[in-house]
Amino acid sequence: MRATMQHVPLSLNHFLERAGKLFPRTEIVSRLPDKSYVRHTYADYYRRTRQLASALLAAGLRKGDRVATLCWNHHAHLECYLGIPAAGGVMHTLNLRLSPDEIGWIAGHAEDRFLIIDDILLPLYEQFKALHSFEKVIVFPFSGAPVPAGFVDYEQLLADAPAEFDYVPHDENDPIAMCYTSGTTGRPKGVVYSHRSTVLHSLVAALPDLSALSNHDVVFPVTPMFHANSWGIPYISIMVGAKLVFPGPHLHADDLLDQMQVDPPTLSLGVPTIWLTLIQNYEANPGRWTLPAGMRSLVGGSAVPESLIRAFAKHKILIKQAWGMTETSPVATMAHTKAELAGETEDQAFARLAMQGVPVPLVDLRIVGEAGECAWNNKDVGELQVRGPYITGSYHNVEQDPEKFTDDGWLRTGDVAAVDEYAFVRLSDRTKDLIKSGGEWISSVDLENAIMAHPAVAEAAVIAVSHPKWAERPLACVVCKPGQKLDAATLREFLAPRFARWQVPDAFEFIDAIPRTSTGKFFKAKLRDRYADWQWPA
Ligand code: ADP
């Protein structure tokens, strides 16, 4: 017997058609370089996105060609998200925070044919253009200045686009976008998403137990659109017709707070470092801003300290933690409400929010320790491995590496975790960040979260430094809040009730700032380099 259902390929083009027909009056707001705002509707979006697709085809785009973007978060970047695939192309988001050498290398490795770039990023283009030559460089006049000679003007391209446009036929497994891992722990590798993987990811991540992203939301994506598809939120927002509010290049906490006054979001997203600064600036300036009470904020990319979740909860903002990777589209686990946990105390509920959440539908998850697969008992710790229809099974043009994929088809994430009996994942570290002291593992994440709960601490990162007796010992790098001072003895005393004595760092370094990666995470590899020659007192 055969199922009688129609065989219609899952397609992003459906999202675009739906947005144009169902939500033509919904707004898309972008902040421009001069800090003013420009407002479009989904009707504009529909027209402009199809014009982009039509223009790319007229420019000679062939199926599967890569079109790179080097853009901030704004409406034109959103047009690329659906316009490039509509023409059969693959949008390749380049990370503007990487060094010019890395950007050039990645564009070459992906064999990008065209580039769509913000005019304000042309100075960066000048620094990597010698490393890869694009056939066409299309400049989005983000600042409003005329596009310099020698480049294609994005607005002119759209204005001149042939009126006739038919979506390029595709299979649901055809590629639509690619993103290189940011290389926090190695050479960047390309992950290629398909119509199918992206549609499934969108449907899952929007579920009520997860982000609950709906047509009623005003979405504020602070996560860059060049980082893991801005966690898939652009696609999901278009699918449900949510209002989108983009910060453009203005990611300073004060600018974000200013923008929240103009279009108060109901859902925002970003890495923890963004929200750490935001809440500190907010609290240091009483009366200057109002926080949007009732907002949900999806926070992930690195562990979210419980103190941060509590700080926002005081203002009626729910921080929902998610865990994922470029390789996982990216949402693979997310904070989740569970009826059976309704009786938990407030403290238990906060502790749970500080965990990485539960595996989302369609994602299989297992923990593999030295003795094989671990039980979900919150104690047995091992490597987190995942499998599913929107999890990558290989990297673009890279030989299959057994360090990254198991023979039976699971992605080895390089993260170390345990799962509890309610299926909540507790991530203790990246394999490379774990500290092995006298044969015992110490979780840098647990120590960081505990240190950041001290009221005088702005940020903390804990790294392993080599030790003649214990192999490695933790070194805590701490940034104090403005006007605050701390010493090692105070922090050691603060940590004592929460950790075994041997887990507490012996050394604390008070520094001005913790270096950030290109995606805004704490850059522990840089700190390890800085303290590579650390000398312990005799
Ligand atoms: P990169 O590997 O360069 O940082 P990704 O953005 O793909 O690029 O990062 C994925 C990694 O980020 C995960 O493997 C994990 O180590 C970390 N991560 C993501 N979300 C969380 C989270 N909620 N808690 C702890 N770590 C996280």
Coordinates of C-alpha atoms and ligand atoms in Angstrom, one line a residue:
M1 CA 0.0 0.0 0.0
R2 CA 1.2 3.5 -0.7
A3 CA 0.3 6.7 1.2
T4 CA -2.0 8.9 -0.8
M5 CA -0.5 12.3 0.1
Q6 CA 0.7 14.7 -2.5
H7 CA 4.4 14.9 -3.1
V8 CA 5.1 18.6 -2.8
P9 CA 8.7 19.5 -1.9
L10 CA 9.2 21.5 1.2
S11 CA 10.1 25.0 0.0
L12 CA 11.1 28.4 1.2
N13 CA 9.3 29.8 -1.8
H14 CA 6.1 28.8 0.0
F15 CA 7.1 31.0 3.0
L16 CA 7.6 34.0 0.6
E17 CA 4.3 33.5 -1.2
R18 CA 2.5 33.2 2.1
A19 CA 4.1 36.3 3.6
G20 CA 3.1 38.3 0.5
K21 CA -0.5 37.1 0.5
L22 CA -1.3 36.7 4.2
F23 CA 0.7 39.5 5.9
P24 CA 1.1 42.3 3.4
R25 CA 0.6 45.0 6.1
T26 CA 3.1 43.6 8.6
E27 CA 6.1 45.9 9.2
I28 CA 9.8 45.3 8.8
V29 CA 11.9 48.0 10.5
S30 CA 15.6 48.6 9.9
R31 CA 17.9 51.0 11.7
L32 CA 20.2 52.8 9.2
P33 CA 23.8 53.8 9.8
D34 CA 22.7 57.4 10.8
K35 CA 20.5 55.8 13.4
S36 CA 17.2 56.7 11.7
Y37 CA 14.7 54.0 10.9
V38 CA 13.3 52.8 7.6
R39 CA 9.9 51.0 7.5
H40 CA 8.8 48.5 4.9
T41 CA 5.8 46.2 4.8
Y42 CA 5.7 42.5 3.9
A43 CA 4.1 43.6 0.6
D44 CA 7.3 45.6 -0.1
Y45 CA 9.3 42.6 1.0
Y46 CA 7.5 40.2 -1.3
R47 CA 7.9 42.6 -4.3
R48 CA 11.6 43.4 -3.6
T49 CA 12.6 39.8 -2.9
R50 CA 11.1 38.6 -6.1
Q51 CA 12.8 41.5 -7.9
L52 CA 16.1 40.4 -6.4
A53 CA 15.6 36.8 -7.6
S54 CA 14.6 38.0 -11.1
A55 CA 17.6 40.3 -11.3
L56 CA 20.0 37.6 -10.2
L57 CA 18.7 35.3 -12.9
A58 CA 19.0 38.0 -15.5
A59 CA 22.6 38.5 -14.3
G60 CA 23.4 34.9 -15.1
L61 CA 22.9 33.1 -11.8
R62 CA 22.8 29.4 -12.3
K63 CA 21.3 26.8 -10.0
G64 CA 23.5 26.1 -7.0
D65 CA 25.7 29.2 -7.5
R66 CA 26.8 30.8 -4.3
V67 CA 25.9 34.4 -3.7
A68 CA 27.8 35.7 -0.7
T69 CA 26.4 38.4 1.6
L70 CA 28.5 40.7 3.8
C71 CA 25.8 42.7 5.6
W72 CA 24.5 43.8 8.9
N73 CA 20.9 42.9 10.0
H74 CA 18.4 44.8 7.9
H75 CA 15.6 44.4 5.4
A76 CA 17.9 43.9 2.3
H77 CA 19.7 41.1 4.0
L78 CA 16.3 39.6 4.7
E79 CA 15.6 39.9 1.0
C80 CA 18.7 37.9 0.3
Y81 CA 17.5 35.2 2.7
L82 CA 14.6 34.2 0.4
G83 CA 15.5 36.0 -2.9
I84 CA 18.7 34.1 -3.5
P85 CA 17.1 30.7 -3.1
A86 CA 14.0 31.7 -5.1
A87 CA 16.5 32.1 -8.0
G88 CA 18.0 28.7 -7.3
G89 CA 21.1 30.2 -5.7
V90 CA 22.8 29.5 -2.3
M91 CA 23.1 32.4 0.1
H92 CA 26.5 32.3 1.7
T93 CA 26.6 34.6 4.8
L94 CA 30.1 35.9 5.3
N95 CA 31.0 36.9 8.9
L96 CA 32.1 40.6 8.9
R97 CA 33.9 40.2 12.2
L98 CA 36.5 37.8 10.8
S99 CA 39.8 39.0 9.6
P100 CA 40.1 40.0 5.9
D101 CA 42.3 36.9 5.4
E102 CA 39.7 34.6 6.8
I103 CA 36.9 36.1 4.8
G104 CA 38.9 35.9 1.6
W105 CA 39.8 32.2 2.3
I106 CA 36.2 31.3 3.1
A107 CA 34.8 33.0 0.0
G108 CA 37.4 31.2 -2.1
H109 CA 36.7 27.8 -0.5
A110 CA 32.9 28.3 -1.1
E111 CA 33.6 29.4 -4.7
D112 CA 31.3 32.4 -4.2
R113 CA 30.3 33.9 -7.6
F114 CA 28.5 37.1 -6.6
L115 CA 28.8 39.3 -3.5
I116 CA 26.1 41.5 -2.0
I117 CA 27.6 43.9 0.4
D118 CA 26.6 46.9 2.5
D119 CA 28.3 50.1 1.3
I120 CA 29.6 50.8 4.8
L121 CA 31.6 47.5 4.6
L122 CA 33.4 48.3 1.3
P123 CA 36.6 49.3 3.2
L124 CA 36.6 45.7 4.5
Y125 CA 36.1 44.4 1.0
E126 CA 39.1 46.3 -0.2
Q127 CA 41.2 44.3 2.3
F128 CA 40.1 40.8 1.1
K129 CA 39.3 41.4 -2.6
A130 CA 42.8 40.2 -3.7
L131 CA 42.1 36.8 -2.1
H132 CA 39.0 36.0 -4.1
S133 CA 37.5 37.5 -7.1
F134 CA 33.7 37.8 -7.3
E135 CA 32.2 38.1 -10.8
K136 CA 29.8 40.8 -9.6
V137 CA 29.9 43.0 -6.5
I138 CA 26.4 44.3 -5.7
V139 CA 26.4 47.2 -3.2
F140 CA 23.5 47.9 -1.0
P141 CA 23.4 51.7 -0.4
F142 CA 22.7 51.3 3.3
S143 CA 24.1 54.7 4.2
G144 CA 22.1 56.4 1.4
A145 CA 25.3 57.6 -0.3
P146 CA 25.7 57.0 -4.1
V147 CA 27.2 53.6 -4.9
P148 CA 30.8 54.1 -6.0
A149 CA 31.6 53.5 -9.7
G150 CA 32.6 50.0 -10.7
F151 CA 30.0 48.3 -8.5
V152 CA 26.4 47.3 -9.2
D153 CA 23.9 49.3 -7.2
Y154 CA 21.5 47.0 -5.4
E155 CA 18.6 49.4 -5.6
Q156 CA 19.2 49.9 -9.3
L157 CA 19.4 46.2 -9.8
L158 CA 16.0 45.7 -8.2
A159 CA 14.5 48.6 -10.2
D160 CA 15.8 47.2 -13.5
A161 CA 14.7 43.6 -12.7
P162 CA 12.7 41.9 -15.4
A163 CA 9.0 42.0 -14.4
E164 CA 8.4 38.3 -15.2
F165 CA 9.7 35.9 -12.5
D166 CA 9.1 32.2 -12.0
Y167 CA 10.6 30.4 -9.1
V168 CA 13.4 28.1 -10.2
P169 CA 12.1 24.5 -9.8
H170 CA 13.8 22.6 -7.1
D171 CA 13.9 19.4 -5.1
E172 CA 13.4 19.8 -1.3
N173 CA 16.9 18.7 -0.7
D174 CA 18.5 21.4 -2.9
P175 CA 20.8 23.8 -1.1
I176 CA 19.5 27.3 -0.1
A177 CA 22.2 28.7 2.2
M178 CA 25.6 28.0 3.7
C179 CA 27.5 29.2 6.7
Y180 CA 31.0 28.5 7.9
T181 CA 31.6 27.6 11.5
S182 CA 33.2 30.6 13.2
G183 CA 36.3 28.6 13.9
T184 CA 36.3 29.2 17.6
T185 CA 38.2 25.9 17.9
G186 CA 39.7 25.3 14.4
R187 CA 39.6 26.0 10.7
P188 CA 36.2 27.2 9.5
K189 CA 34.1 24.6 7.8
G190 CA 31.1 25.1 5.6
V191 CA 27.6 23.8 6.5
V192 CA 25.0 23.8 3.7
Y193 CA 21.3 24.0 4.5
S194 CA 18.5 22.8 2.2
H195 CA 14.9 23.9 1.7
R196 CA 13.8 20.8 3.6
S197 CA 16.1 21.3 6.6
T198 CA 15.2 24.9 6.9
V199 CA 11.4 24.4 6.7
L200 CA 11.6 21.6 9.3
H201 CA 13.8 23.7 11.6
S202 CA 11.4 26.6 11.3
L203 CA 8.3 24.5 12.1
V204 CA 10.0 23.0 15.1
A205 CA 11.7 26.1 16.6
A206 CA 8.4 28.0 16.5
L207 CA 6.5 25.5 18.7
P208 CA 4.7 26.8 21.7
D209 CA 6.8 24.9 24.2
L210 CA 9.9 26.3 22.5
S211 CA 10.2 29.9 21.1
A212 CA 6.4 30.2 20.7
L213 CA 7.1 32.6 17.9
S214 CA 3.8 33.8 16.4
N215 CA 2.2 36.3 14.2
H216 CA 1.6 38.5 17.3
D217 CA 5.3 38.9 18.0
V218 CA 7.6 41.9 17.4
V219 CA 11.0 40.2 16.8
F220 CA 14.3 41.9 17.5
P221 CA 17.2 39.8 16.1
V222 CA 20.4 41.0 17.7
T223 CA 22.1 37.8 16.7
P224 CA 23.9 38.6 13.4
M225 CA 22.2 37.3 10.3
F226 CA 25.7 36.0 9.3
H227 CA 25.8 33.7 12.4
A228 CA 24.0 30.4 12.0
N229 CA 21.1 32.1 10.1
S230 CA 20.4 34.3 13.0
W231 CA 19.3 31.1 14.7
G232 CA 16.7 30.6 11.9
I233 CA 14.6 33.4 13.3
P234 CA 14.3 35.3 9.9
Y235 CA 12.8 32.3 8.2
I236 CA 10.5 31.6 11.2
S237 CA 9.3 35.2 11.3
I238 CA 8.5 35.2 7.6
M239 CA 6.6 31.9 8.0
V240 CA 4.3 33.3 10.7
G241 CA 4.3 36.9 9.5
A242 CA 5.8 38.4 12.7
K243 CA 6.9 42.1 12.7
L244 CA 10.7 42.3 12.4
V245 CA 12.8 45.0 13.9
F246 CA 16.5 45.0 12.8
P247 CA 19.3 46.9 14.7
G248 CA 21.5 47.5 11.6
P249 CA 25.0 48.1 12.7
H250 CA 24.0 49.6 16.1
L251 CA 24.7 46.7 18.6
H252 CA 26.0 48.8 21.5
A253 CA 23.8 48.0 24.5
D254 CA 22.6 51.7 24.8
D255 CA 21.6 51.7 21.1
L256 CA 19.7 48.5 21.6
L257 CA 17.9 50.0 24.6
D258 CA 17.1 53.1 22.6
Q259 CA 15.6 51.0 19.8
M260 CA 13.5 49.0 22.2
Q261 CA 11.8 52.3 23.2
V262 CA 10.7 52.9 19.6
D263 CA 9.5 49.4 18.7
P264 CA 9.2 47.4 21.9
P265 CA 10.0 43.8 21.1
T266 CA 8.1 40.8 22.4
L267 CA 10.9 38.4 21.4
S268 CA 14.6 39.1 21.1
L269 CA 17.7 37.0 20.6
G270 CA 21.4 37.3 21.2
V271 CA 24.5 35.8 22.9
P272 CA 24.8 36.2 26.7
T273 CA 27.5 38.8 26.5
I274 CA 25.1 41.2 24.8
W275 CA 22.5 40.8 27.5
L276 CA 25.1 41.0 30.3
T277 CA 26.1 44.5 29.2
L278 CA 22.5 45.5 28.4
I279 CA 21.2 44.8 31.9
Q280 CA 24.2 46.5 33.5
N281 CA 23.8 49.7 31.5
Y282 CA 20.0 49.6 32.1
E283 CA 20.5 49.3 35.9
A284 CA 23.3 52.0 35.9
N285 CA 20.9 54.6 34.4
P286 CA 17.6 54.5 36.3
G287 CA 14.7 56.2 34.4
R288 CA 16.5 56.5 31.1
W289 CA 14.9 53.5 29.5
T290 CA 11.9 51.1 30.0
L291 CA 12.5 47.4 29.5
P292 CA 9.8 45.7 27.5
A293 CA 8.0 43.7 30.3
G294 CA 6.7 40.4 29.0
M295 CA 9.5 40.0 26.4
R296 CA 11.0 36.6 25.8
S297 CA 14.6 36.5 25.0
L298 CA 16.3 33.6 23.3
V299 CA 19.8 33.4 24.5
G300 CA 22.4 30.9 23.5
G301 CA 25.7 30.4 21.8
S302 CA 27.4 30.0 25.1
A303 CA 26.2 29.1 28.6
V304 CA 23.7 31.5 30.1
P305 CA 24.5 32.4 33.8
E306 CA 21.7 31.9 36.2
S307 CA 22.4 35.4 37.6
L308 CA 21.6 36.8 34.2
I309 CA 18.3 34.9 34.0
R310 CA 17.4 36.2 37.5
A311 CA 18.4 39.8 36.7
F312 CA 16.0 39.9 33.7
A313 CA 13.2 38.0 35.5
K314 CA 13.1 40.9 38.0
H315 CA 11.9 43.0 35.0
K316 CA 9.4 40.4 33.8
I317 CA 11.6 39.2 31.0
L318 CA 12.0 35.5 30.4
I319 CA 15.4 34.4 29.2
K320 CA 14.9 31.1 27.3
Q321 CA 18.2 29.3 26.8
A322 CA 18.9 27.3 23.6
W323 CA 21.9 25.2 22.6
G324 CA 23.0 24.7 19.1
M325 CA 25.7 25.0 16.5
T326 CA 26.1 26.2 13.0
E327 CA 26.0 22.5 12.2
T328 CA 22.5 22.1 13.8
S329 CA 20.6 24.9 11.9
P330 CA 21.0 25.7 14.9
V331 CA 18.3 25.0 17.5
A332 CA 18.8 21.5 18.9
T333 CA 17.8 22.0 22.5
M334 CA 15.8 24.7 24.1
A335 CA 14.3 25.7 27.5
H336 CA 11.0 24.0 27.8
T337 CA 8.0 24.1 30.1
K338 CA 6.9 20.8 31.4
A339 CA 3.6 20.1 33.2
E340 CA 5.2 17.5 35.4
L341 CA 7.6 20.1 36.7
A342 CA 4.9 22.6 37.7
G343 CA 5.5 21.9 41.4
E344 CA 9.2 22.9 41.4
T345 CA 10.3 25.8 43.7
E346 CA 11.3 29.1 42.2
D347 CA 15.0 28.2 42.8
Q348 CA 14.6 24.9 41.1
A349 CA 12.9 26.6 38.1
F350 CA 15.7 29.1 37.8
A351 CA 18.3 26.3 38.0
R352 CA 16.5 24.6 35.2
L353 CA 16.4 27.7 33.0
A354 CA 20.2 27.8 33.4
M355 CA 20.4 24.3 31.8
Q356 CA 20.6 24.0 28.0
G357 CA 17.0 22.7 27.7
V358 CA 15.5 19.6 26.2
P359 CA 16.1 18.1 22.8
V360 CA 13.6 19.6 20.4
P361 CA 11.4 17.4 18.1
L362 CA 13.2 15.7 15.2
V363 CA 16.5 15.9 17.1
D364 CA 17.9 12.7 18.6
L365 CA 20.4 13.3 21.3
R366 CA 22.8 10.9 23.2
I367 CA 25.7 11.3 25.6
V368 CA 28.6 9.0 25.0
G369 CA 31.2 8.5 27.7
E370 CA 34.2 6.3 27.9
A371 CA 32.1 3.3 28.8
G372 CA 29.5 3.9 26.0
E373 CA 26.2 5.6 26.0
C374 CA 25.3 7.3 29.3
A375 CA 22.1 7.0 31.2
W376 CA 20.0 10.2 31.6
N377 CA 20.6 10.5 35.3
N378 CA 22.2 14.0 35.5
K379 CA 25.5 12.5 36.7
D380 CA 27.1 10.5 33.8
V381 CA 29.0 12.9 31.7
G382 CA 30.2 12.4 28.1
E383 CA 30.3 13.8 24.6
L384 CA 27.0 15.2 23.3
Q385 CA 26.1 13.7 20.0
V386 CA 23.0 14.6 17.8
R387 CA 21.3 13.3 14.7
G388 CA 18.3 14.6 12.7
P389 CA 17.0 16.0 9.4
Y390 CA 18.4 19.5 10.0
I391 CA 21.7 18.4 11.4
T392 CA 24.7 18.4 9.0
G393 CA 26.1 15.0 8.0
S394 CA 29.3 16.4 6.5
Y395 CA 31.1 19.6 5.7
H396 CA 31.3 21.3 2.3
N397 CA 34.3 20.0 0.4
V398 CA 36.0 18.5 3.4
E399 CA 36.9 14.9 3.7
Q400 CA 34.7 13.1 6.2
D401 CA 36.4 13.3 9.6
P402 CA 35.7 10.6 12.2
E403 CA 36.5 13.2 14.9
K404 CA 33.3 15.0 13.8
F405 CA 30.9 12.2 12.7
T406 CA 30.4 8.7 14.0
D407 CA 30.2 5.7 11.7
D408 CA 26.5 5.3 12.6
G409 CA 25.7 8.9 11.5
W410 CA 25.8 11.1 14.6
L411 CA 27.4 14.5 14.7
R412 CA 30.0 14.7 17.5
T413 CA 29.5 18.1 18.9
G414 CA 32.7 18.4 21.0
D415 CA 30.5 19.5 23.9
V416 CA 30.5 17.7 27.2
A417 CA 27.2 17.2 28.9
A418 CA 24.9 15.2 31.2
V419 CA 21.1 14.8 30.8
D420 CA 18.7 14.5 33.7
E421 CA 15.7 12.3 34.1
Y422 CA 13.5 15.0 32.7
A423 CA 15.6 15.2 29.5
F424 CA 17.2 18.5 30.4
V425 CA 20.7 18.8 29.1
R426 CA 23.4 20.2 31.4
L427 CA 26.5 21.3 29.4
S428 CA 29.6 21.3 31.4
D429 CA 32.1 22.5 28.7
R430 CA 33.5 22.2 25.3
T431 CA 36.0 19.4 25.3
K432 CA 38.7 21.9 24.6
D433 CA 37.8 24.1 27.6
L434 CA 37.6 21.4 30.2
I435 CA 40.1 21.6 33.0
K436 CA 41.8 18.3 34.0
S437 CA 43.2 18.7 37.5
G438 CA 44.9 15.7 39.1
G439 CA 42.9 13.4 36.9
E440 CA 39.5 15.0 37.7
W441 CA 37.5 17.2 35.4
I442 CA 36.5 20.7 36.5
S443 CA 33.7 22.5 34.6
S444 CA 34.8 26.0 33.6
V445 CA 31.1 26.8 32.8
D446 CA 30.0 26.0 36.4
L447 CA 32.8 28.2 37.8
E448 CA 32.0 31.0 35.5
N449 CA 28.3 31.0 36.3
A450 CA 29.0 31.0 40.0
I451 CA 31.6 33.8 39.8
M452 CA 29.2 35.9 37.6
A453 CA 26.6 35.6 40.4
H454 CA 28.8 37.8 42.6
P455 CA 27.2 41.3 42.6
A456 CA 30.5 43.1 41.8
V457 CA 31.4 40.9 38.9
A458 CA 30.6 42.0 35.3
E459 CA 32.1 39.0 33.5
A460 CA 34.2 36.0 34.1
A461 CA 35.9 33.3 32.1
V462 CA 37.8 30.4 33.6
I463 CA 40.6 28.6 31.7
A464 CA 43.0 25.8 32.3
V465 CA 46.7 26.7 32.9
S466 CA 49.3 24.0 33.2
H467 CA 50.5 23.1 36.7
P468 CA 53.6 21.1 37.7
K469 CA 51.8 18.9 40.1
W470 CA 48.1 18.7 39.0
A471 CA 48.6 18.9 35.2
E472 CA 46.1 21.7 35.0
R473 CA 44.5 24.1 37.4
P474 CA 41.7 26.7 36.8
L475 CA 42.6 30.3 36.4
A476 CA 39.7 32.7 36.7
C477 CA 39.8 35.9 34.6
V478 CA 37.4 38.4 36.2
V479 CA 36.1 41.8 35.0
C480 CA 34.6 43.9 37.8
K481 CA 31.6 46.2 37.3
P482 CA 32.5 49.9 37.0
G483 CA 33.6 51.3 40.4
Q484 CA 33.8 47.9 42.1
K485 CA 36.9 46.2 43.4
L486 CA 37.4 42.6 44.4
D487 CA 40.3 40.3 45.5
A488 CA 41.0 36.7 45.2
A489 CA 40.3 35.9 48.8
T490 CA 36.8 37.4 48.6
L491 CA 35.9 35.4 45.5
R492 CA 37.4 32.2 46.9
E493 CA 35.2 32.6 50.0
F494 CA 32.2 33.3 47.8
L495 CA 32.7 30.1 45.8
A496 CA 33.6 27.9 48.8
P497 CA 30.0 26.8 49.7
R498 CA 29.3 25.8 46.1
F499 CA 32.3 23.8 45.1
A500 CA 34.7 21.1 46.5
R501 CA 37.9 22.8 47.7
W502 CA 40.0 21.3 44.8
Q503 CA 37.6 22.8 42.2
V504 CA 37.9 26.4 43.4
P505 CA 40.5 28.4 41.3
D506 CA 43.8 29.0 43.0
A507 CA 44.4 32.1 40.8
F508 CA 42.2 35.1 39.9
E509 CA 43.3 37.7 37.4
F510 CA 41.4 41.0 37.4
I511 CA 41.3 42.3 33.8
D512 CA 39.6 45.1 31.9
A513 CA 37.7 43.0 29.4
I514 CA 37.4 39.4 28.2
P515 CA 38.3 39.1 24.5
R516 CA 35.3 38.2 22.3
T517 CA 35.1 35.9 19.3
S518 CA 33.7 37.0 15.9
T519 CA 30.3 36.0 17.2
G520 CA 30.5 37.8 20.5
K521 CA 31.4 34.8 22.7
F522 CA 34.2 34.8 25.3
F523 CA 37.3 33.9 23.4
K524 CA 39.0 31.5 25.8
A525 CA 41.6 30.4 23.3
K526 CA 43.0 34.0 23.4
L527 CA 43.1 33.9 27.2
R528 CA 44.9 30.6 27.2
D529 CA 47.5 32.1 24.8
R530 CA 47.8 35.1 27.1
Y531 CA 48.5 33.0 30.2
A532 CA 50.4 30.2 28.4
D533 CA 53.5 31.0 30.5
W534 CA 51.7 31.3 33.8
Q535 CA 54.0 30.7 36.7
W536 CA 52.7 29.3 40.0
P537 CA 54.3 30.6 43.2
A538 CA 56.9 28.1 44.4
Ligands
ADP1 P1 31.7 28.2 17.2 O1 32.0 26.7 17.3 O2 32.8 28.8 16.3 O3 31.6 28.9 18.5 P2 28.9 28.0 16.8 O4 28.2 29.2 16.9 O5 28.5 26.9 15.8 O6 30.4 28.4 16.4 O7 29.0 27.4 18.2 C1 28.5 26.2 18.7 C2 29.0 26.0 20.1 O8 28.6 27.0 21.0 C3 28.4 24.7 20.7 O9 29.1 23.6 20.3 C4 28.6 25.0 22.2 O10 30.0 24.8 22.6 C5 28.4 26.5 22.3 N1 27.0 26.7 22.7 C6 25.9 27.1 22.0 N2 24.9 27.2 22.8 C7 25.2 27.1 24.1 C8 24.6 27.1 25.3 N3 23.3 27.4 25.5 N4 25.3 26.8 26.4 C9 26.6 26.5 26.3 N5 27.3 26.4 25.2 C10 26.6 26.7 24.0

